[in-house]
mmCIF file of C-alpha atoms in Angstrom:
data_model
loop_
_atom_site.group_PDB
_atom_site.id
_atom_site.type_symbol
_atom_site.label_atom_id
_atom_site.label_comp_id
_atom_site.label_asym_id
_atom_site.label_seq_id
_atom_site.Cartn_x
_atom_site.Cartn_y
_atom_site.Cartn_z
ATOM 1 C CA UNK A 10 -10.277 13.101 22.720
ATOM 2 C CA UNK A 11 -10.013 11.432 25.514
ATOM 3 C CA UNK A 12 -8.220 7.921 27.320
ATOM 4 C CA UNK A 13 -9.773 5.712 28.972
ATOM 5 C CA UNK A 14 -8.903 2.259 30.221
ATOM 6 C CA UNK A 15 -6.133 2.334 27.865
ATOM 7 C CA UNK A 16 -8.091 2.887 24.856
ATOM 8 C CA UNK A 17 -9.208 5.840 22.773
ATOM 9 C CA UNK A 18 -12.551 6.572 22.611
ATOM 10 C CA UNK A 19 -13.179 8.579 18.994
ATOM 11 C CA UNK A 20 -16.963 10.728 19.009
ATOM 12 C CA UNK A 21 -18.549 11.032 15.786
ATOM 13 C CA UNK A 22 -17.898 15.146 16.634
ATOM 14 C CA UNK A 23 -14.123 14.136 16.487
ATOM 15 C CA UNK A 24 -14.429 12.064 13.752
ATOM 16 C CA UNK A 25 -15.693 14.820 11.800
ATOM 17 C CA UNK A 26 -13.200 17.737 13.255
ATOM 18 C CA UNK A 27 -10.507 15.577 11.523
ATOM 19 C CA UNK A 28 -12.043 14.973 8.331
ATOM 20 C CA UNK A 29 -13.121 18.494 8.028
ATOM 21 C CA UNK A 30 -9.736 19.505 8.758
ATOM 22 C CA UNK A 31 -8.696 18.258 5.739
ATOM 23 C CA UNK A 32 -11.649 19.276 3.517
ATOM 24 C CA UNK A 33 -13.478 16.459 3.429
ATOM 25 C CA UNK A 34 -17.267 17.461 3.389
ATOM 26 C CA UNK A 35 -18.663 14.667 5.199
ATOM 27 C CA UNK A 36 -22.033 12.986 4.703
ATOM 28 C CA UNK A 37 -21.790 9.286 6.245
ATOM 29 C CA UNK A 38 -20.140 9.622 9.491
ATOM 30 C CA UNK A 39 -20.436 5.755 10.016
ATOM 31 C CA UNK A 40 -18.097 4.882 7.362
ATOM 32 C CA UNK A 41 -15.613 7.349 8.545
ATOM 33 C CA UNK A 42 -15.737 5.769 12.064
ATOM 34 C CA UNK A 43 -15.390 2.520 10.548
ATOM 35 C CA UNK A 44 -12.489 3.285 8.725
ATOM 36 C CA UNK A 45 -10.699 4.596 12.150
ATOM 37 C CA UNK A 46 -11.737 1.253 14.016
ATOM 38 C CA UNK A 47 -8.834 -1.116 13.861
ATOM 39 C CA UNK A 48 -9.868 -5.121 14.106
ATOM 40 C CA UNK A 49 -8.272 -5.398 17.964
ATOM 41 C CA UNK A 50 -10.736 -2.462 19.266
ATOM 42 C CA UNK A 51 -13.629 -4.104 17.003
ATOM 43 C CA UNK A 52 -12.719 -7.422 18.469
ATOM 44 C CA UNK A 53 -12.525 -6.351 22.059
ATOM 45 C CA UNK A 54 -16.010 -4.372 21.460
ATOM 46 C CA UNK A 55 -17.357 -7.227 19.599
ATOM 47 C CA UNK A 56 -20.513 -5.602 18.142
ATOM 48 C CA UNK A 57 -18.024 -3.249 15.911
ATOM 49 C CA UNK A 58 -16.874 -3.046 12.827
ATOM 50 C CA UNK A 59 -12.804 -2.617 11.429
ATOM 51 C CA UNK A 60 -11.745 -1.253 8.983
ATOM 52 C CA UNK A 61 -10.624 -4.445 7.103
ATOM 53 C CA UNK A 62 -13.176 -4.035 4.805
ATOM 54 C CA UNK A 63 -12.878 -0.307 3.832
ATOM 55 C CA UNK A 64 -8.503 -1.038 3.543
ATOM 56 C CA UNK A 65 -9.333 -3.687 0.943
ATOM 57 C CA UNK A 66 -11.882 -1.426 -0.955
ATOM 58 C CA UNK A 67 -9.322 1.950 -0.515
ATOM 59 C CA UNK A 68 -6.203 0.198 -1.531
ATOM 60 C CA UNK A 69 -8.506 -0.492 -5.147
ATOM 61 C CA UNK A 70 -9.430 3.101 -5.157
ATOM 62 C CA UNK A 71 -5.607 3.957 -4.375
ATOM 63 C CA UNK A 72 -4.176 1.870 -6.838
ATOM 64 C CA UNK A 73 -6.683 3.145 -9.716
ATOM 65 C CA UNK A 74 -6.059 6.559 -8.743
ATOM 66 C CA UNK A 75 -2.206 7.126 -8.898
ATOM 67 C CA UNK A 76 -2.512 4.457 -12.247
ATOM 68 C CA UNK A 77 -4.669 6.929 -14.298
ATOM 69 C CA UNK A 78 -2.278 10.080 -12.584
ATOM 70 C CA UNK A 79 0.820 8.190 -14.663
ATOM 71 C CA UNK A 80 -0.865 6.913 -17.353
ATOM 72 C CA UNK A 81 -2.294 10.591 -18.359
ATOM 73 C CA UNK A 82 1.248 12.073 -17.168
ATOM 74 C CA UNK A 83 4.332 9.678 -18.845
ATOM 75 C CA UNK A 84 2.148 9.199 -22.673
ATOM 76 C CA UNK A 85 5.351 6.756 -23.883
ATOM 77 C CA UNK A 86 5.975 4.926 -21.171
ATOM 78 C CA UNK A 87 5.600 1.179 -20.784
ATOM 79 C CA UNK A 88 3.237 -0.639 -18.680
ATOM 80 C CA UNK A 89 6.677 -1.632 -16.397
ATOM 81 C CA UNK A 90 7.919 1.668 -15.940
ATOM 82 C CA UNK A 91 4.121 2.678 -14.476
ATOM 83 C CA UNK A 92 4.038 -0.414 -12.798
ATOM 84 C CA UNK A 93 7.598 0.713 -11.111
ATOM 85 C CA UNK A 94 6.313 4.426 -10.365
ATOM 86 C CA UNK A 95 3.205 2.868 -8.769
ATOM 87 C CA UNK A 96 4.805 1.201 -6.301
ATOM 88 C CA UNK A 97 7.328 3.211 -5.853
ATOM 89 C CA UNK A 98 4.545 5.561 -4.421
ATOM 90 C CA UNK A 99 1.318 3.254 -3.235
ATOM 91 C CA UNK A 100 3.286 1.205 -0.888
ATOM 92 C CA UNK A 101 3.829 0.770 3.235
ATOM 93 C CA UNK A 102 6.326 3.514 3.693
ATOM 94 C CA UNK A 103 4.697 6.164 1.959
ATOM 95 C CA UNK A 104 1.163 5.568 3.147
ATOM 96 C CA UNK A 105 2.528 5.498 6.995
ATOM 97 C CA UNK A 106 4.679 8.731 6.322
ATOM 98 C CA UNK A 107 1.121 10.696 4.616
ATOM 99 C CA UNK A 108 -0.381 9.575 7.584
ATOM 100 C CA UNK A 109 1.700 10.392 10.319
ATOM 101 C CA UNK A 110 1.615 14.162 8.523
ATOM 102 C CA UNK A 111 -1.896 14.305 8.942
ATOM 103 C CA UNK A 112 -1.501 13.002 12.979
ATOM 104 C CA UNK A 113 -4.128 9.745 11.393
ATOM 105 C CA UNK A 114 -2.427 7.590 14.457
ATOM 106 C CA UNK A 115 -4.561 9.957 17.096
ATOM 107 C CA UNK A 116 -7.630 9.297 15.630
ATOM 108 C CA UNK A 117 -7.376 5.389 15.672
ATOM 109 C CA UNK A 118 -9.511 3.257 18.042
ATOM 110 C CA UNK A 119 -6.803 0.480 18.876
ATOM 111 C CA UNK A 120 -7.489 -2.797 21.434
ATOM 112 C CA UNK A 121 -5.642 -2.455 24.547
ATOM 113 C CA UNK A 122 -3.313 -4.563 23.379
ATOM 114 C CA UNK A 123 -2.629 -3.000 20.570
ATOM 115 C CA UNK A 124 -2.488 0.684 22.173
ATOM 116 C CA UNK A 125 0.441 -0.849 24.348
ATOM 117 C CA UNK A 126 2.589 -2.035 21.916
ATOM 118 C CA UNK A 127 2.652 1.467 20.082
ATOM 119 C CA UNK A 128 -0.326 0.571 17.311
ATOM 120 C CA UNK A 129 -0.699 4.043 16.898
ATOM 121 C CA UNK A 130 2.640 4.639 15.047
ATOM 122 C CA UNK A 131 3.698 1.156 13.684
ATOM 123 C CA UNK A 132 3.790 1.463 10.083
ATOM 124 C CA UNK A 133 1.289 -0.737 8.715
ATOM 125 C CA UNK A 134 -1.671 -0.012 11.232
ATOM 126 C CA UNK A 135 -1.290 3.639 9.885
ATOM 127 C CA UNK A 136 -1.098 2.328 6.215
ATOM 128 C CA UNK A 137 -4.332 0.274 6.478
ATOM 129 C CA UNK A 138 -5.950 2.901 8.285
ATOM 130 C CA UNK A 139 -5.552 5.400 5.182
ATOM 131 C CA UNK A 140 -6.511 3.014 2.977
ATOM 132 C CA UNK A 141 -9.816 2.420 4.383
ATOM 133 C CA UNK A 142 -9.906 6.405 4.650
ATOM 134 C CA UNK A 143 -10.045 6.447 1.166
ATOM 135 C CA UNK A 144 -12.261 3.902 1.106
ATOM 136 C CA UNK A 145 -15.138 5.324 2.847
ATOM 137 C CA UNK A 146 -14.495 8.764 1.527
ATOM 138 C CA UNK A 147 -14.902 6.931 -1.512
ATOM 139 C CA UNK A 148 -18.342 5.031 -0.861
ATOM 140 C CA UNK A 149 -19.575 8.309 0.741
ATOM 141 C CA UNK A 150 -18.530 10.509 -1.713
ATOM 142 C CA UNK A 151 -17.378 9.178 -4.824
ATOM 143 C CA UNK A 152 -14.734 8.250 -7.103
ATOM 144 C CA UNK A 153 -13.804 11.955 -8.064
ATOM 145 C CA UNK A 154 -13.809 13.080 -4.109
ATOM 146 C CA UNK A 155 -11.625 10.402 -3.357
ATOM 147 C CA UNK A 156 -9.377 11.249 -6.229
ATOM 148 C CA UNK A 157 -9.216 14.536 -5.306
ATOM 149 C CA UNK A 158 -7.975 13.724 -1.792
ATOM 150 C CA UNK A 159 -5.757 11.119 -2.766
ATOM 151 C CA UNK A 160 -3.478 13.454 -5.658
ATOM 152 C CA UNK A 161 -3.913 16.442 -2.661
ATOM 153 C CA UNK A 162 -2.074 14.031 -0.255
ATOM 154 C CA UNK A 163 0.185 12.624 -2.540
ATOM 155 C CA UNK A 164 1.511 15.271 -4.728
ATOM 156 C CA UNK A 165 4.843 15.741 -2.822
ATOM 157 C CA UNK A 166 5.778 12.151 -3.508
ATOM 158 C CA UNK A 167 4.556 12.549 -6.803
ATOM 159 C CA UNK A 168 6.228 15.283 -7.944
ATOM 160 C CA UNK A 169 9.770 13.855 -6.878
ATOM 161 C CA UNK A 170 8.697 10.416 -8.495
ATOM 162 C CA UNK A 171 8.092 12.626 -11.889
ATOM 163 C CA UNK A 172 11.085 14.431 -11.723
ATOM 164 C CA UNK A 173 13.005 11.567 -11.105
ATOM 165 C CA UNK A 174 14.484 12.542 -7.068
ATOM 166 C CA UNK A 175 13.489 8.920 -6.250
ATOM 167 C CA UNK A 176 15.335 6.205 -7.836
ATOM 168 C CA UNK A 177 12.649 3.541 -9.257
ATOM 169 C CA UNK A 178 13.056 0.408 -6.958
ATOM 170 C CA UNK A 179 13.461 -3.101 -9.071
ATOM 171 C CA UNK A 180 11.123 -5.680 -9.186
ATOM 172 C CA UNK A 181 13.656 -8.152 -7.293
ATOM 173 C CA UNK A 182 13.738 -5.224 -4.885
ATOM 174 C CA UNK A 183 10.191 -4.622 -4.639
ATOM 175 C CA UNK A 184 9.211 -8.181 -4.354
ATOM 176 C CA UNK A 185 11.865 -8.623 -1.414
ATOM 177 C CA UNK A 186 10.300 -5.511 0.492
ATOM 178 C CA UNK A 187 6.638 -7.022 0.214
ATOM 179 C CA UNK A 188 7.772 -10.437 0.712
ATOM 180 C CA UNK A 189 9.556 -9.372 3.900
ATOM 181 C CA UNK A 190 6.989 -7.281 5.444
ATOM 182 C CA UNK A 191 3.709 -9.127 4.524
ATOM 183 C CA UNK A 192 4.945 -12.931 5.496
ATOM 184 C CA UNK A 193 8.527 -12.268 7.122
ATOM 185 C CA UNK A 194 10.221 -14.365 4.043
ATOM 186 C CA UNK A 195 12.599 -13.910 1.062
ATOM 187 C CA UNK A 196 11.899 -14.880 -2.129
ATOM 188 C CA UNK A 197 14.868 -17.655 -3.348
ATOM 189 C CA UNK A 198 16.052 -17.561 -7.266
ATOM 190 C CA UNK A 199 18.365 -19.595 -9.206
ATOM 191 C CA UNK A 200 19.265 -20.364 -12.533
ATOM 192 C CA UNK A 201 16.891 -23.771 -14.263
ATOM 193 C CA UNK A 202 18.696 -23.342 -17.741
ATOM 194 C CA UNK A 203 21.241 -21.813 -20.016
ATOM 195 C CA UNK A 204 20.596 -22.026 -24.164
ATOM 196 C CA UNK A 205 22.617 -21.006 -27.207
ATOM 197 C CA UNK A 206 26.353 -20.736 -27.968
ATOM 198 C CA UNK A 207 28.762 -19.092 -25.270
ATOM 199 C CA UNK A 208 28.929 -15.858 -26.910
ATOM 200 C CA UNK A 209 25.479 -15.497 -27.376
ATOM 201 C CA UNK A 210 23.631 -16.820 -23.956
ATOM 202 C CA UNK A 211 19.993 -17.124 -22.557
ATOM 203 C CA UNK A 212 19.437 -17.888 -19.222
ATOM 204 C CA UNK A 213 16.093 -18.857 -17.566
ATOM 205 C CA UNK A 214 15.632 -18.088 -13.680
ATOM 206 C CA UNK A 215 12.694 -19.243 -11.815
ATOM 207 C CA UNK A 216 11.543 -17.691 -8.166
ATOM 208 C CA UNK A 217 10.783 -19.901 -4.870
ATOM 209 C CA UNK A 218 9.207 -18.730 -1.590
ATOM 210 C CA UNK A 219 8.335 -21.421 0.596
ATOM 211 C CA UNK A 220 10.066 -23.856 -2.061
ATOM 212 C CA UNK A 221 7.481 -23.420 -4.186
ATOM 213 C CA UNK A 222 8.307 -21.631 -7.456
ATOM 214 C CA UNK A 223 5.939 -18.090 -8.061
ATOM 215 C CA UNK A 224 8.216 -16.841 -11.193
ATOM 216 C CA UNK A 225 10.049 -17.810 -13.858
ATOM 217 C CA UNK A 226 11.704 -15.275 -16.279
ATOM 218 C CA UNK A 227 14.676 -15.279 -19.074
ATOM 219 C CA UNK A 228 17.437 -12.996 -20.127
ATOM 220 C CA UNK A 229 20.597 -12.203 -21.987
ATOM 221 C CA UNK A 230 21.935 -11.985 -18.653
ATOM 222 C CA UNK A 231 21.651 -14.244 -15.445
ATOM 223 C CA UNK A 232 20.874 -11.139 -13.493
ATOM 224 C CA UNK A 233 17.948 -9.989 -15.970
ATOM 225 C CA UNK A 234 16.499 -13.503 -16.112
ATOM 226 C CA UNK A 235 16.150 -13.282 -12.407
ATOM 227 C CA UNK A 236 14.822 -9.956 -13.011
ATOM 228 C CA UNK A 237 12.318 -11.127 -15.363
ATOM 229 C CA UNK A 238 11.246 -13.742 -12.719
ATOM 230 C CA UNK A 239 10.776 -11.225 -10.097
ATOM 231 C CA UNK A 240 8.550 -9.278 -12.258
ATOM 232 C CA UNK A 241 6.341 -12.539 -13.436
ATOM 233 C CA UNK A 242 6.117 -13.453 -9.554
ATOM 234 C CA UNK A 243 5.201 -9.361 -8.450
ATOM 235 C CA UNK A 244 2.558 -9.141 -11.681
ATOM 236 C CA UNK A 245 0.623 -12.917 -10.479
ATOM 237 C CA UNK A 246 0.591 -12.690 -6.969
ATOM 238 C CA UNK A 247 -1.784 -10.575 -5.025
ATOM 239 C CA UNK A 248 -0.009 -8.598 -1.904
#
């Protein structure tokens, strides 16, 4: 690989070495280059591609994946505890830390822009980047290739998720996180209503971001009803 002009400039030959590195038999080389192209370099070259398109199909793929891995592995769970373990492994953090193992942030053709301000190893360029990994492993090979790849590179986090190492994160917590790192905001609750007799209360909590309500939930508890609100905001928006 080599710099130049402050850019990397990624050969299909390269392209391939790092695929093949980590088994991938490779048939489209196009999509793979794609999926390494981030939208600064594309919009600097102009004529190119990102990979915006591959993230958005990959993170699909992703999220199917490690939902049929649970659902086959925890038979009596509920659909909230696999919604819990699900993020708790298809999220930000853990994509950027898989990628950084497998040194993705070399291979990435970044804007000069971009390159300067460290693009190679911020968090979320490396997260997309896997994503739309997955996705054109996905398109050239197929569902059970990308499956494959995706349990190979995630069975670490896995395995601590099933035996419990990593404490589930709350839906109040995750919808904090997401809020926070996707539109630099906090989500706002407070408590609408309270019903029944003193000894036997139910509170209703709604959700704002922006003032503008995305959840509303109820519990025994004023700390489960915002809980409840959290989870009807995480389940209805799309992150």
């Amino acid at each position: 690989m080599r710099l130049k002009g402050g850019q990397f400039k990624l050969s299909c030959k390269e392209a391939v070495e790092l695929l093949e590195a980590l088994g991938w038999p490779v048939q489209n080389e196009a999509l793979y280059q794609e999926a390494l192209t981030h939208s600064s370099y594309a919009y600097e070259q102009e004529s190119l591609g990102s990979n915006e398109r591959l993230e958005f199909l990959g993170d699909a793929v992703l999220e199917l994946v490690i939902s049929e891995y649970f659902f086959k592995a925890f038979l009596h769970d509920s659909e909230g505890k696999l919604s819990l373990m699900r993020h708790n492994v298809v999220n930000e953090k853990s994509l950027a830390q898989i990628a950084r193992e497998i040194n993705l942030g070399t291979y990435l053709k970044l804007g000069k822009g971009e390159m300067q301000s460290g693009g190679a190893e911020k968090s979320s360029v490396l997260a997309d980047a896997l994503e739309a990994l997955i996705g054109a492993l996905f398109l050239d090979l197929g569902y059970q290739a990308a499956s494959s790849l995706i349990i190979a590179l995630f069975k670490p986090i896995l395995a601590a998720v099933e035996r419990g190492d990593i404490p589930l994160l709350d839906y109040k917590t995750m919808l904090q996180e997401t809020c926070q790192s996707r539109i630099g905001k906090n989500p706002v609750y407070r408590i609408t209503a309270e019903f029944g007799p003193p000894h036997d209360k139910t509170f209703q909590a709604v959700v704002k971001l922006d003032n503008k309500v995305i959840g509303t939930g109820m519990g025994k508890s004023k700390k489960d009803a915002e809980q409840s609100a959290a989870q009807a905001a995480w389940e209805s928006l799309e992150f």
